[in-house]
Each structure stands twice: as C-alpha cells, then as structure tokens.
Coordinates of C-alpha atoms in Angstrom, one line a residue:
M645 CA 10.1 4.8 -16.3
S646 CA 11.0 6.9 -19.1
E647 CA 7.7 6.3 -20.9
A648 CA 5.8 7.4 -17.9
A649 CA 7.9 10.4 -17.5
R650 CA 7.4 11.5 -21.1
E651 CA 3.6 11.0 -20.7
L652 CA 3.5 13.1 -17.5
L653 CA 5.4 16.0 -19.3
N654 CA 3.0 15.9 -22.1
R655 CA 0.0 16.4 -19.8
A656 CA -1.3 20.0 -19.4
T657 CA -3.1 19.2 -16.0
W658 CA -3.1 16.6 -13.3
D659 CA -5.9 14.1 -13.1
L660 CA -6.5 10.6 -12.0
Q661 CA -5.2 9.2 -15.3
C662 CA -1.7 10.7 -14.6
P663 CA 1.1 8.1 -14.6
V664 CA 2.7 6.9 -11.5
I665 CA 5.5 4.4 -11.0
V666 CA 5.2 1.3 -8.9
I667 CA 8.4 -0.6 -7.9
D668 CA 7.5 -4.0 -6.5
A669 CA 10.4 -5.8 -4.8
R670 CA 8.3 -8.5 -3.1
E671 CA 8.8 -11.1 -5.7
H672 CA 11.5 -12.2 -8.2
P673 CA 11.9 -10.8 -10.7
K674 CA 11.6 -7.3 -9.3
R675 CA 9.1 -5.3 -11.3
V676 CA 8.8 -1.6 -12.3
L677 CA 5.2 -0.9 -13.4
K678 CA 3.6 2.1 -14.9
T679 CA 0.1 2.7 -13.7
S680 CA -2.2 5.6 -13.2
V681 CA -3.2 7.3 -10.0
R682 CA -6.7 5.7 -10.4
G683 CA -5.1 2.2 -11.1
L684 CA -2.8 2.3 -8.2
T685 CA -5.2 0.3 -5.8
G686 CA -5.6 -2.3 -8.4
T687 CA -1.8 -2.6 -8.8
I688 CA -0.9 -2.6 -5.1
T689 CA -3.0 -4.7 -2.7
T690 CA -4.9 -2.2 -0.7
S691 CA -7.0 -2.8 2.5
N692 CA -10.0 -1.3 3.9
V693 CA -9.3 -2.3 7.5
I694 CA -5.5 -2.2 7.9
D695 CA -5.8 1.4 9.1
N696 CA -7.9 0.7 12.0
P697 CA -6.0 1.4 15.2
L698 CA -7.2 -2.0 16.8
L699 CA -5.8 -3.9 13.8
R700 CA -2.7 -1.9 13.9
S701 CA -2.2 -2.7 17.5
F702 CA -2.6 -6.4 16.8
L703 CA -0.1 -6.3 13.9
A704 CA 2.4 -4.9 16.2
R705 CA 1.7 -7.4 18.8
F706 CA 2.0 -10.1 16.2
K707 CA 5.5 -9.0 15.5
Q708 CA 6.4 -9.1 19.2
V709 CA 4.9 -12.5 20.3
G710 CA 3.8 -14.4 17.2
A711 CA 0.5 -15.1 15.6
E712 CA -1.0 -17.6 17.9
E713 CA -0.4 -15.7 21.1
A714 CA -1.3 -12.3 19.7
L715 CA -4.6 -13.7 18.2
D716 CA -5.4 -15.4 21.5
E717 CA -4.8 -12.1 23.4
F718 CA -6.9 -10.0 21.1
M719 CA -9.8 -12.7 20.6
H720 CA -10.1 -12.7 24.5
G721 CA -9.3 -9.1 25.3
P722 CA -11.7 -6.3 26.2
E723 CA -12.3 -5.4 22.6
A724 CA -12.7 -9.0 21.4
E725 CA -16.1 -8.5 19.7
H726 CA -14.9 -5.6 17.7
F727 CA -11.5 -7.3 16.9
S728 CA -13.3 -10.5 15.8
K729 CA -15.2 -8.5 13.2
L730 CA -12.0 -6.6 12.0
W731 CA -10.2 -9.9 11.9
D732 CA -12.9 -11.5 9.7
R733 CA -12.8 -8.6 7.3
Y734 CA -8.9 -8.6 7.2
T735 CA -8.7 -12.4 6.5
D736 CA -11.3 -12.2 3.9
E737 CA -9.3 -9.4 2.1
R738 CA -6.1 -11.3 2.5
H739 CA -7.8 -14.5 1.1
Q740 CA -9.3 -12.6 -1.8
H741 CA -6.4 -10.3 -2.6
G742 CA -3.3 -11.3 -0.8
I743 CA -1.4 -9.3 1.8
A744 CA -2.2 -5.8 1.9
V745 CA 0.8 -3.4 1.9
W746 CA -1.2 -0.2 2.6
S747 CA -4.6 1.2 3.2
Y748 CA -7.0 3.2 1.0
S749 CA -6.3 6.3 3.2
E750 CA -2.6 5.8 2.4
A751 CA -3.4 5.4 -1.2
A752 CA -5.4 8.7 -1.2
K753 CA -2.4 10.4 0.5
F754 CA -0.3 9.2 -2.3
A755 CA -2.7 10.5 -5.0
L756 CA -2.3 13.9 -3.4
K757 CA 1.3 13.5 -3.4
S758 CA 1.3 12.8 -7.0
K759 CA -0.6 16.0 -7.8
Q760 CA 2.1 18.0 -5.8
C761 CA 4.8 16.2 -7.8
F762 CA 3.1 16.9 -11.1
E763 CA 3.0 20.7 -10.2
Q764 CA 6.7 20.3 -9.5
G765 CA 7.5 18.5 -12.7
E766 CA 8.2 15.2 -11.0
I767 CA 6.7 11.8 -11.3
A768 CA 5.4 10.0 -8.0
C769 CA 6.8 6.7 -7.3
V770 CA 6.0 4.1 -4.7
A771 CA 8.3 1.1 -3.8
I772 CA 7.3 -1.9 -2.1
T773 CA 10.2 -3.5 -0.3
E774 CA 10.7 -7.3 0.3
G775 CA 9.0 -9.0 3.2
N776 CA 7.5 -12.5 3.9
E777 CA 4.5 -13.9 5.7
T778 CA 5.6 -12.8 9.2
E779 CA 7.4 -9.6 8.1
D780 CA 5.9 -6.4 6.9
H781 CA 6.4 -5.2 3.5
G782 CA 8.0 -1.6 3.6
V783 CA 6.3 1.1 1.5
L784 CA 8.4 4.1 0.4
T785 CA 7.0 7.1 -1.6
F786 CA 9.2 9.4 -3.5
S787 CA 9.4 11.4 -6.7
V788 CA 11.9 11.8 -9.6
D789 CA 12.3 14.7 -11.8
S790 CA 10.3 13.9 -15.0
S791 CA 12.8 15.7 -17.2
W792 CA 15.6 13.6 -16.0
L793 CA 13.8 10.5 -16.7
S794 CA 12.6 11.3 -20.1

C-alpha cells in the first residue's frame, strides 16, 4: 500500500493510470493488490448484466428461497423471456470469469471516487469481503490519506 501511496503523491494530475488498492478477502491467503483505475475491472471480476433490475430481483429471491425455486419462478414468470436472455449472459460471464462482485457502472462510480480521493490527497481502496457460492461477496470502498501510508 505504501508503494501505491507514494506513486499517487508523485503524480501531478489524476488519470486512469492512477494507482488504487484492492483488498481481496475472498480466498486464502488474503491479498492486497495495487492496480490502476483502468486495471480495476481486470483485477476484480466485473459484470455487464448484474446491474439489471430483473437480475438483481432474481439474486435477492435466490437468497430467500434457494437457486432451484428462484430459477423456476423467474423462468416461468411474466418476464421469462427477458430473464432467460439475462440468465444466459450472466451464466456465460460466470463461466468465463467467475462470480462477479460488482458491475461496470459500480466500477465507473469507483473511478470517479478515486478522482475525488486524488484531489484530497487520498488513495482510493476497494475491499472484497468473504463469501461463498450461495452468499454475496461484500464490496466496500474507502480511502486512506496517502501521506499517512507513504
């Protein structure tokens, strides 16, 4: 983290190459990674469809009743055709890249946050908390004073 903070302090302006910190607690050993704003979506599995309200509703229902029942409800519900297409895209993403912990729009919001942090002399951080196949991973964003870390 110190290296990333020093690198940030040495930058005159913010851009997509500015460093950010990723704390990944999903696996053992836990990892602290330095990446850039641009490299964030390559470091954290990011989804194109997870932000869709219908998919979000499904994931909430999945937590309540389990995979089999939720999938049956949505595949036979009033928006079955739309959900089926979303589900195919979601499962393709998951198969190719693993479980997504956030969406591209959330990653874009974090990029804006990193710019605000830069202007305040702070380094933007994102932490992914533990979870498993049936439990969401938590995503926390925060910042730390770069001078304190360097």
